[in-house]
Coordinates of C-alpha atoms and ligand atoms in Angstrom, one line a residue:
X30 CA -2.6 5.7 3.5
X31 CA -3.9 6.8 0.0
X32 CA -3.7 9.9 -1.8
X33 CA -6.3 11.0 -4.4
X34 CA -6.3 13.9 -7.0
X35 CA -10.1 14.6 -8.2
X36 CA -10.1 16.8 -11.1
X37 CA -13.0 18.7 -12.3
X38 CA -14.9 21.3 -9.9
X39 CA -18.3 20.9 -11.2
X40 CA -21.8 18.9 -10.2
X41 CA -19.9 15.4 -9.9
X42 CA -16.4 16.8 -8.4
X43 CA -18.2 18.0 -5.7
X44 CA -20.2 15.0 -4.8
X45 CA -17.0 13.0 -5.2
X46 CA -15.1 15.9 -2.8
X47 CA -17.8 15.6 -0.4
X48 CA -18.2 11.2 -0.4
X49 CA -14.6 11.0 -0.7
X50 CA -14.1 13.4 2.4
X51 CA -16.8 11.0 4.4
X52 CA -15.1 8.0 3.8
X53 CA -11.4 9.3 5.3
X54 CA -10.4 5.9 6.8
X55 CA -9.8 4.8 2.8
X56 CA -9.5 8.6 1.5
X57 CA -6.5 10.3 3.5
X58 CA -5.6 12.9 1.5
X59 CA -7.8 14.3 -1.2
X60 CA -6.7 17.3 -3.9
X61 CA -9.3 19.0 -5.6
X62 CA -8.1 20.7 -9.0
X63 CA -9.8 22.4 -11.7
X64 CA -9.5 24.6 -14.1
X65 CA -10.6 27.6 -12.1
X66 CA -8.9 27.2 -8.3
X67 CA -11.5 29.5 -6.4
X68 CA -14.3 26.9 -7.2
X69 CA -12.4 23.9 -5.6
X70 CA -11.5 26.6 -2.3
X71 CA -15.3 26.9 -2.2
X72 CA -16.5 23.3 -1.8
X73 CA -13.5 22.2 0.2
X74 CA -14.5 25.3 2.8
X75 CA -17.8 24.1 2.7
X76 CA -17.0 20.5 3.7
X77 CA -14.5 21.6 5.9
X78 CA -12.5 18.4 5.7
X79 CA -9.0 18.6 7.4
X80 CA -7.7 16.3 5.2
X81 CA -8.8 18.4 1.7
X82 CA -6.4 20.9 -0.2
X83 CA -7.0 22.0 -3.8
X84 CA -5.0 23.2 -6.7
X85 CA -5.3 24.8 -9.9
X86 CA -4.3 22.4 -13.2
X87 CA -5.7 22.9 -17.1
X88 CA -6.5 18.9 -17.4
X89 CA -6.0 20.1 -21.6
X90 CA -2.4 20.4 -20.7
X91 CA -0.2 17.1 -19.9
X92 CA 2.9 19.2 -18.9
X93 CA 0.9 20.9 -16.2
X94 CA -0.7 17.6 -15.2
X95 CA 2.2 15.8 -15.0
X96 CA 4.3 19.4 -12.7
X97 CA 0.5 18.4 -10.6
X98 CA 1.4 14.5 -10.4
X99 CA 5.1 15.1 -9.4
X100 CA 4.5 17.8 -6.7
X101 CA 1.4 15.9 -5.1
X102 CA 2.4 11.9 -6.1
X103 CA -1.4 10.2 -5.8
X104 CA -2.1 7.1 -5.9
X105 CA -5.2 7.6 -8.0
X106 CA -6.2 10.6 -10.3
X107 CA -10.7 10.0 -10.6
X108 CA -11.5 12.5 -13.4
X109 CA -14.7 14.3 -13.3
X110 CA -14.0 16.7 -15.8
X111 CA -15.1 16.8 -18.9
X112 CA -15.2 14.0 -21.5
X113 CA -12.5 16.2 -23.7
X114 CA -9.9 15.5 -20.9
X115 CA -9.8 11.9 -20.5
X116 CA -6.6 11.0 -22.8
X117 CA -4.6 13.9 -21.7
X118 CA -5.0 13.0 -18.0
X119 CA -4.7 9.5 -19.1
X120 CA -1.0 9.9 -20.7
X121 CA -0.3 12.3 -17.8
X122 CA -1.2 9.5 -15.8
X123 CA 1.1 7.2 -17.4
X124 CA 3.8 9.2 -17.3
X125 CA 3.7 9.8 -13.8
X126 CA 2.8 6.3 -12.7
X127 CA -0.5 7.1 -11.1
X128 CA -3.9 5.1 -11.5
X129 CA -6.8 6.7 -13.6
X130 CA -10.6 6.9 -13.0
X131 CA -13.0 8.8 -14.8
X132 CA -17.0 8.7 -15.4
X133 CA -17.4 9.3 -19.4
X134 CA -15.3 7.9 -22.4
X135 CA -13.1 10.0 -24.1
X136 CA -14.7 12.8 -27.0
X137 CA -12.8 15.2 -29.7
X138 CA -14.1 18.6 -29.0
X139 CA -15.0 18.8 -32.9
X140 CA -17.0 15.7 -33.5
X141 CA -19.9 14.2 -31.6
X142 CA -18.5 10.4 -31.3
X143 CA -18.9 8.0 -28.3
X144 CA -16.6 5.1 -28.6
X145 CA -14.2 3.2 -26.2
X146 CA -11.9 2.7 -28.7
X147 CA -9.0 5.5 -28.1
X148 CA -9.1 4.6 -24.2
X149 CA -8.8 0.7 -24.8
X150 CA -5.9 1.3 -27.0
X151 CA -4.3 2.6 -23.8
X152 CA -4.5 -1.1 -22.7
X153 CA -1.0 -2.4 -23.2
X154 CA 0.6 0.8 -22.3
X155 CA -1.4 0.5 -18.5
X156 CA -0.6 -3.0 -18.3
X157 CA 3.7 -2.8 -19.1
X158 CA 3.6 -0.1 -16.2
X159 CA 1.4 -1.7 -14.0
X160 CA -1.3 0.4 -13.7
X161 CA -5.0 0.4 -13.3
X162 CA -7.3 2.4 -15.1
X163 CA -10.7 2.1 -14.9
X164 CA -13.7 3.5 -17.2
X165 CA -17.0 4.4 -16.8
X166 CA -17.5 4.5 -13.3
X167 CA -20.4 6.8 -12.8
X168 CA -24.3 5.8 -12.7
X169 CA -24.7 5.1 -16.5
X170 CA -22.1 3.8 -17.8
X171 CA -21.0 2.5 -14.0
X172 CA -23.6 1.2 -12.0
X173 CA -25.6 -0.1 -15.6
X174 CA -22.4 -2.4 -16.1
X175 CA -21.5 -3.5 -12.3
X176 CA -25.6 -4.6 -12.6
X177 CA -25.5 -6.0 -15.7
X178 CA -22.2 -7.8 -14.3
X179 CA -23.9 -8.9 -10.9
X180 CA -27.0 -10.1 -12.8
X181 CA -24.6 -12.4 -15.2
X182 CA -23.0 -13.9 -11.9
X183 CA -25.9 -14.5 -9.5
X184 CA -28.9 -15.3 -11.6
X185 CA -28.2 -16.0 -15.6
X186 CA -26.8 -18.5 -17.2
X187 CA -27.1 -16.6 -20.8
X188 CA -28.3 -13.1 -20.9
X189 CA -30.3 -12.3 -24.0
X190 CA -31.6 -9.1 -24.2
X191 CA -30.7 -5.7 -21.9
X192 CA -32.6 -2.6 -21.6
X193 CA -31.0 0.3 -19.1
X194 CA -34.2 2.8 -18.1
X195 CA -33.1 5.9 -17.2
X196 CA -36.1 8.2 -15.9
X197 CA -35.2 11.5 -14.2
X198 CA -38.6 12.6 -12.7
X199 CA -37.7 15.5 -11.1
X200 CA -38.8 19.3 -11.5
X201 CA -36.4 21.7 -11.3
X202 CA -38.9 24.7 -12.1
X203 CA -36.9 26.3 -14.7
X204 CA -38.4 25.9 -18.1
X205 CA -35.1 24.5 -19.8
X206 CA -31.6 23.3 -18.0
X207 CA -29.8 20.3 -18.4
X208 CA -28.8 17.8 -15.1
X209 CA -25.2 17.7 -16.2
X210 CA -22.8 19.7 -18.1
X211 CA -25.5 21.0 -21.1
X212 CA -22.3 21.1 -23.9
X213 CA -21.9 17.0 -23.0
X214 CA -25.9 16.4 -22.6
X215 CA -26.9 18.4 -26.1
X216 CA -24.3 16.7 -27.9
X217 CA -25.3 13.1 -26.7
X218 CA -29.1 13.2 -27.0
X219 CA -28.8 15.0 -30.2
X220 CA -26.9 12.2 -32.1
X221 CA -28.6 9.5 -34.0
X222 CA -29.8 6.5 -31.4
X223 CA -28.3 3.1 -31.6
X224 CA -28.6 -0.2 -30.4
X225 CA -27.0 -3.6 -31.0
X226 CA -29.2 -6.6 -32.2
X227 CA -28.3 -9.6 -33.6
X228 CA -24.8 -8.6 -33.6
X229 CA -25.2 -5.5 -35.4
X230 CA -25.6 -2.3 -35.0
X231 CA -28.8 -0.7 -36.1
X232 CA -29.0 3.6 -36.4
X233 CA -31.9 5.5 -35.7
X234 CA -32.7 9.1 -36.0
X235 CA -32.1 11.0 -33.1
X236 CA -35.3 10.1 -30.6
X237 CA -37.1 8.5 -33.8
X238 CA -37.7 5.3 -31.2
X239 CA -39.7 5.8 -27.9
X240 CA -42.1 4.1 -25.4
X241 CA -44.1 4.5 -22.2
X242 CA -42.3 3.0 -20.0
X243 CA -43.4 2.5 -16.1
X244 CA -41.3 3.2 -13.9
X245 CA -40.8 2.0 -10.2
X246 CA -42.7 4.8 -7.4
X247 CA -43.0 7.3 -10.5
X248 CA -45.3 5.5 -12.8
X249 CA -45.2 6.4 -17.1
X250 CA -43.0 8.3 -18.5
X251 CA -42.2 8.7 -22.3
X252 CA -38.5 7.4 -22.8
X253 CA -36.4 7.4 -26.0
X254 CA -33.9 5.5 -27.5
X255 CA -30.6 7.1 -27.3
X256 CA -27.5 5.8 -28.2
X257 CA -24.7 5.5 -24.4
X258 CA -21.0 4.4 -24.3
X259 CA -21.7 1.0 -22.2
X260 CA -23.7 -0.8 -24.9
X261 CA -20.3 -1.1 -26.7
X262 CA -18.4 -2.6 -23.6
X263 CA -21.5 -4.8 -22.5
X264 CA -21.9 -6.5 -25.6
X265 CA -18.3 -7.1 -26.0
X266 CA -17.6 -8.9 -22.4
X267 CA -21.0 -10.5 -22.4
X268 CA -21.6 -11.9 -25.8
X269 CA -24.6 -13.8 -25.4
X270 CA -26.4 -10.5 -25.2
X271 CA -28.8 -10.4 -28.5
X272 CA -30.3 -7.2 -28.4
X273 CA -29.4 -4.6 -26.0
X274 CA -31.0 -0.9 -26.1
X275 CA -30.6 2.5 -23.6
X276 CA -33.7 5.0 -22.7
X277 CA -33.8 8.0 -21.3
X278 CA -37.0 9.9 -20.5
X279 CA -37.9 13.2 -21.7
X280 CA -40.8 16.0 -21.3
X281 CA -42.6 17.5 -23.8
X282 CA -41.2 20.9 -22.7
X283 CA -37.9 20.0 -22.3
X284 CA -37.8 18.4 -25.9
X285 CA -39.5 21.3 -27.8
X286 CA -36.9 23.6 -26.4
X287 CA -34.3 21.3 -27.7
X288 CA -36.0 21.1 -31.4
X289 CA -35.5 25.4 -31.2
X290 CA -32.3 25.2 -30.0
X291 CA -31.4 23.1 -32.9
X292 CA -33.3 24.4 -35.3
X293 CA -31.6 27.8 -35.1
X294 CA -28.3 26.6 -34.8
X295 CA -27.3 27.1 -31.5
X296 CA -26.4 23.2 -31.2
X297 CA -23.9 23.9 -33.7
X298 CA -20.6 22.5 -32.0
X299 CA -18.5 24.2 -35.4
X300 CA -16.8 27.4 -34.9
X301 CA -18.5 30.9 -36.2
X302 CA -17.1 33.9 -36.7
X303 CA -18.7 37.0 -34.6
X304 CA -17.7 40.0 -34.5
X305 CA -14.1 39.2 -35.2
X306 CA -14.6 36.3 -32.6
X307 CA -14.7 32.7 -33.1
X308 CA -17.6 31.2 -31.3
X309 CA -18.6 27.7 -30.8
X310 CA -22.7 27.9 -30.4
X311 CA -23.2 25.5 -27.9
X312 CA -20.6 26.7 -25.8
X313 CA -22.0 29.7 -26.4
X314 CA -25.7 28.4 -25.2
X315 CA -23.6 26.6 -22.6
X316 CA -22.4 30.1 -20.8
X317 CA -26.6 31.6 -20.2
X318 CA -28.3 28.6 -19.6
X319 CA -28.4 27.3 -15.9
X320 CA -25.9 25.8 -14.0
X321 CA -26.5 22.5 -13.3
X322 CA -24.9 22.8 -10.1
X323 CA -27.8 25.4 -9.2
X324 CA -30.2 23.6 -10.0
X325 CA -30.4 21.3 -6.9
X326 CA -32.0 23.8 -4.0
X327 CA -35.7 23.6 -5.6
X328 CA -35.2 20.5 -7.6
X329 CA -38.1 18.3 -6.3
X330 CA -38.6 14.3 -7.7
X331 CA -36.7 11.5 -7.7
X332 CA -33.9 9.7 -10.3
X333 CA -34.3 5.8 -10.9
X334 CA -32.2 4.2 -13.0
X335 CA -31.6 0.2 -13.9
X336 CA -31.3 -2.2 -16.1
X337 CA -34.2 -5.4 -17.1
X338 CA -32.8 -7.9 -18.2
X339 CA -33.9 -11.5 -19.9
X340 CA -32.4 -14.2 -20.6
X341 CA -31.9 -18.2 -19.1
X342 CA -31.4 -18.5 -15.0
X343 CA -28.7 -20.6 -13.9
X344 CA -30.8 -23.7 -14.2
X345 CA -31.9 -23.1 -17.9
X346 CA -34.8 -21.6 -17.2
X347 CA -36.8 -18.6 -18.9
X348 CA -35.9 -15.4 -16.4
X349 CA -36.5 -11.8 -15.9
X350 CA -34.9 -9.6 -13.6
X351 CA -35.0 -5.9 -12.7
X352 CA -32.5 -3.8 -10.5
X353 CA -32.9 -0.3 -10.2
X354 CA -31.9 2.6 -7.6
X355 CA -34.4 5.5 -7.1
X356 CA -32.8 8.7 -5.7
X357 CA -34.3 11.9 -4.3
X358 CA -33.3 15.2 -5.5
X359 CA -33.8 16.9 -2.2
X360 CA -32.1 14.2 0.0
X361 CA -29.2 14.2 -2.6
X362 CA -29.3 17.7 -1.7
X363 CA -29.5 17.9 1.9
X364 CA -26.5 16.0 1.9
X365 CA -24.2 17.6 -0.5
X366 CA -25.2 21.0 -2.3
X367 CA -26.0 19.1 -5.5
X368 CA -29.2 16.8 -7.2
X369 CA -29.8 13.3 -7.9
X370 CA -28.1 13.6 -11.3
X371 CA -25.1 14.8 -9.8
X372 CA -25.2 12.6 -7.0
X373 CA -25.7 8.8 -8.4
X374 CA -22.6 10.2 -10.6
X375 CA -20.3 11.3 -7.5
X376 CA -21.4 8.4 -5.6
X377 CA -20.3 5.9 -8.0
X378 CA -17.0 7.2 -8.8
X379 CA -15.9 7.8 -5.4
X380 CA -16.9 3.6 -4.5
X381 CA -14.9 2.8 -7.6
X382 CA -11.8 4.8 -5.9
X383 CA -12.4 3.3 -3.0
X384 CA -12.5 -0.8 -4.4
X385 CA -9.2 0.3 -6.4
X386 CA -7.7 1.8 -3.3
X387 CA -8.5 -1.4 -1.4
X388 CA -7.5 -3.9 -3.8
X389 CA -10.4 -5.4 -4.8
X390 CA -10.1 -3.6 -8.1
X391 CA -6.7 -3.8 -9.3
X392 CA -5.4 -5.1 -12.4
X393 CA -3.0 -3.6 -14.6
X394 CA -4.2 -2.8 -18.0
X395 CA -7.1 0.0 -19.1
X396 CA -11.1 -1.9 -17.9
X397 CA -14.4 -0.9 -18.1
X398 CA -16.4 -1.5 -14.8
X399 CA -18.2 -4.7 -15.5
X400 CA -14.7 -6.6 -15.9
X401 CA -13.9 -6.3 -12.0
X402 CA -16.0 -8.6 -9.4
X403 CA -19.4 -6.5 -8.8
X404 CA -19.9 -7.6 -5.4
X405 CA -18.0 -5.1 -3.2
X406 CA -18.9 -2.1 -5.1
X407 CA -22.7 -3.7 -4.5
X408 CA -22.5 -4.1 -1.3
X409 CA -21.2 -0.5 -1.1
X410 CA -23.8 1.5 -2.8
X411 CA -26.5 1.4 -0.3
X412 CA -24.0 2.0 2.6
X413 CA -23.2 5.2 0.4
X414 CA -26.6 6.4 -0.4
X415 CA -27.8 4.6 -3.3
X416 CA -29.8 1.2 -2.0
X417 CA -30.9 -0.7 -5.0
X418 CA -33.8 -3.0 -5.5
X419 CA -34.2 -6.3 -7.5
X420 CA -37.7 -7.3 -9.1
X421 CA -37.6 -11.3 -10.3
X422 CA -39.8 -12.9 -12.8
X423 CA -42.0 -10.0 -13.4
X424 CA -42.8 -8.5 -16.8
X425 CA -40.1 -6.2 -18.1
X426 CA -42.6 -4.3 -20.1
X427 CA -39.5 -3.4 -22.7
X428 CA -40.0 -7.6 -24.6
X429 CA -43.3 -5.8 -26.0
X430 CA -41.0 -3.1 -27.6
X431 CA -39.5 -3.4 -31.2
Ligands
NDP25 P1 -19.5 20.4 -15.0 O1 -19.5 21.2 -16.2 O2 -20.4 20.8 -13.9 O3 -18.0 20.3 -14.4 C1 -16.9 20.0 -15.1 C2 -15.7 20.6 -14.4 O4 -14.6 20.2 -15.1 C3 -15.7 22.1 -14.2 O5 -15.4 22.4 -12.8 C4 -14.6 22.5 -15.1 O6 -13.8 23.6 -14.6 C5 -13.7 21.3 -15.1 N1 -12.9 21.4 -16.4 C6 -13.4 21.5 -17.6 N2 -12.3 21.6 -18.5 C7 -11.2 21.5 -17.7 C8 -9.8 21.5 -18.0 N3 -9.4 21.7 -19.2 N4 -9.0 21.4 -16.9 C9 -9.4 21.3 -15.7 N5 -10.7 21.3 -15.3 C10 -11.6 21.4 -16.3 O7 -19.8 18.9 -15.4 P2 -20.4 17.7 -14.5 O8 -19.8 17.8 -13.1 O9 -21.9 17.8 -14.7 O10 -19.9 16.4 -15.2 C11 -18.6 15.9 -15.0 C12 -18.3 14.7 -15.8 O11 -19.2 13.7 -15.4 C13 -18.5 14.8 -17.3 O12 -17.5 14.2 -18.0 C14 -19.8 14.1 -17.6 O13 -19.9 13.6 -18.9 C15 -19.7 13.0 -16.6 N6 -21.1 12.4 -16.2 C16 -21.2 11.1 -16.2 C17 -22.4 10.5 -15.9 C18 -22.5 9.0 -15.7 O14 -23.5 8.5 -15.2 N7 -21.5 8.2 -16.1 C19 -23.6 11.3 -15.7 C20 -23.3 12.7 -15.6 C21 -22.1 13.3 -15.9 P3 -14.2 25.1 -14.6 O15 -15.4 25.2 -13.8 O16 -13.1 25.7 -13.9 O17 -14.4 25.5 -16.0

């Protein structure tokens, strides 16, 4: 018997709602809670789950949190709601004694900073009350650590250099939308890249770095160097790693809307005064641009994301290696209401519940994916819809870069 709470109602709750909801021999009972109630009645009507209930909780708030925790006692809270909420559901969590999950590490609203640091000091405090907490379990960070992990135990003796290629081929027809919550996805690609070489960290501007990559059943695309939250976990539990670097591809289109949207200060994240209002521009831009949730019924394409690695085999010997996952937008949609984006997100967080709710990921103390064993949650992934593929001792195309 295990009780979940999954808070957040958006793209990735409902992918979670709906995997969770397949998977009821390890799932029991499932709570969905957001912010607004009526959006958690809708998905758990529409996946019609006996076993689903939902409640209304502002995840800003750790006395209502913790009124949610008492009444519904979980054994696991995954949160997939917004970056902002991670420390507040996290102290709920610890006052409650209930396991955490979440998907994205911890931001203030009013600066634009990605580090693990104020989640990791949460370490002792998990580990005196015995509780598990894991981070980053979504596609990237998530599945780009429990690779990187699963690489490092079956095939290298010393990983050198990492690359994680994330290409998102599809077309959703609409001349500018972001795949996931466009506040979080502005903020991150419009930051200054990063990437760690040599044991230090070098800055970039933002998308100053790029390259064609190719990119398995899709071919080219142009793909940038951005700075993402697992480079700083990766580098610290594997530190033989010399250089490691994230992409992300981008169109043309999609990037000159982003340059206006900048440009005229609509990125702004500071607050403005209209009208007698305080405003916050990008929430602002947040409120008329599309949904991401909408976007999956015409999105057509496919998602494939993975890491190529290089480094010495378990012999000594020069090796490449290659594991990706390629997703469909449309089958992601047949299946839940939601695209790829949204569904190698869900997907990933609901496995991670599941290898915590059946021991095989238990420890107490505050870890990022790649610290637990990767082969369960790898053997789980195709059964769950996202079937990876490994390509040995081919040309990672990335060596040629930089
Ligand atoms: P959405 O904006 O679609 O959904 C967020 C949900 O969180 C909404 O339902 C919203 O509620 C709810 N929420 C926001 N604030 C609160 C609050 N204070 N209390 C309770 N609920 C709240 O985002 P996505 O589903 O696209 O993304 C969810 C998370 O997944 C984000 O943290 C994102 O960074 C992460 N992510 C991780 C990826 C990975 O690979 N690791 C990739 C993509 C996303 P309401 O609708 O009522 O306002």
């Amino acid at each position: 018997m295990s009780k979940v709470i999954i808070i957040g109602a958006g793209g990735v709750g409902t992918v979670v709602a709906y995997k969770c909801a397949s998977n009821s021999n390890v799932f029991t009972e499932i709570v969905l809670a957001s912010r607004t109630k009526s959006k958690c009645d809708d998905i758990v009507k529409k996946i019609g789950a006996k076993n689903m209930k939902t409640a209304r909780v502002d995840a800003d708030n750790v006395k209502e949190l913790v009124e949610l925790f008492r009444r519904e006692k979980p054994d696991l809270v995954i949160n997939v709601a917004l970056p902002y909420q991670d420390l507040t559901i996290m102290d709920a969590c610890l006052e409650c004694g209930v396991n955490y999950l979440d998907t994205a590490n911890y931001e203030p609203k009013d600066v634009a900073h990605f580090e693990y640091s104020w989640q990791w000091a949460y370490r002792e405090k998990f580990e005196k009350a015995g509780l598990t907490a894991i981070l980053g379990c979504g596609f990237d960070p998530g599945v780009s650590g429990v690779f990187t992990a699963y690489a490092a135990k079956h095939y290298f003796s010393k990983m050198e250099t990492l690359d994680i290629v994330d290409c998102n081929a599809g077309d959703h027809g609409k001349a500018f939308a972001t795949n996931f919550n466009p506040e979080i996805n502005i903020r991150e690609i419009t930051q200054n890249g990063r990437y760690y070489q040599d044991g230090k960290w070098i800055t970039t501007k933002p998308l100053e770095i790029h390259a064609s990559l190719n990119y398995p059943n899709i071919g080219p695309r142009d793909s940038y160097l951005l700075y993402h939250e697992e480079l700083e976990s990766l580098v610290k539990n594997f530190p033989s790693i010399k250089r490691a670097r994230f992409w992300m591809t981008f169109g043309q289109e999609y990037l000159t809307h982003l340059r206006v949207i900048q440009n005229i200060g609509m990125a702004r994240i500071d607050e403005v005064d209209y009208n007698g209002t305080k405003i916050i521009p990008l929430q602002f831009l947040k409120a008329v641009l599309p949904n991401p949730q909408d976007l999956g019924e015409n999105y057509k394409g496919e998602t494939s994301i993975g890491c190529r690695i290089a480094g010495k085999d378990k012999n000594g010997n020069e090796m490449t290696y290659y594991i990706y996952n390629n997703c469909s937008h449309e089958e992601a949609y047949k299946e839940t209401g939601m695209q790829a984006v949204s569904y190698t997100t869900g997907v990933p967080a609901m496995i991670g519940a599941m290898m915590f709710l059946t021991g095989k990921w238990k420890k107490p103390g505050v870890f990022n994916v790649e610290e637990f064993d990767p082969d369960p949650f790898m053997e789980q992934l195709p059964l769950q819809g996202l079937p990876w593929v490994e390509v040995i001792n081919e040309p990672l195309e990335v060596d040629k870069i930089g």
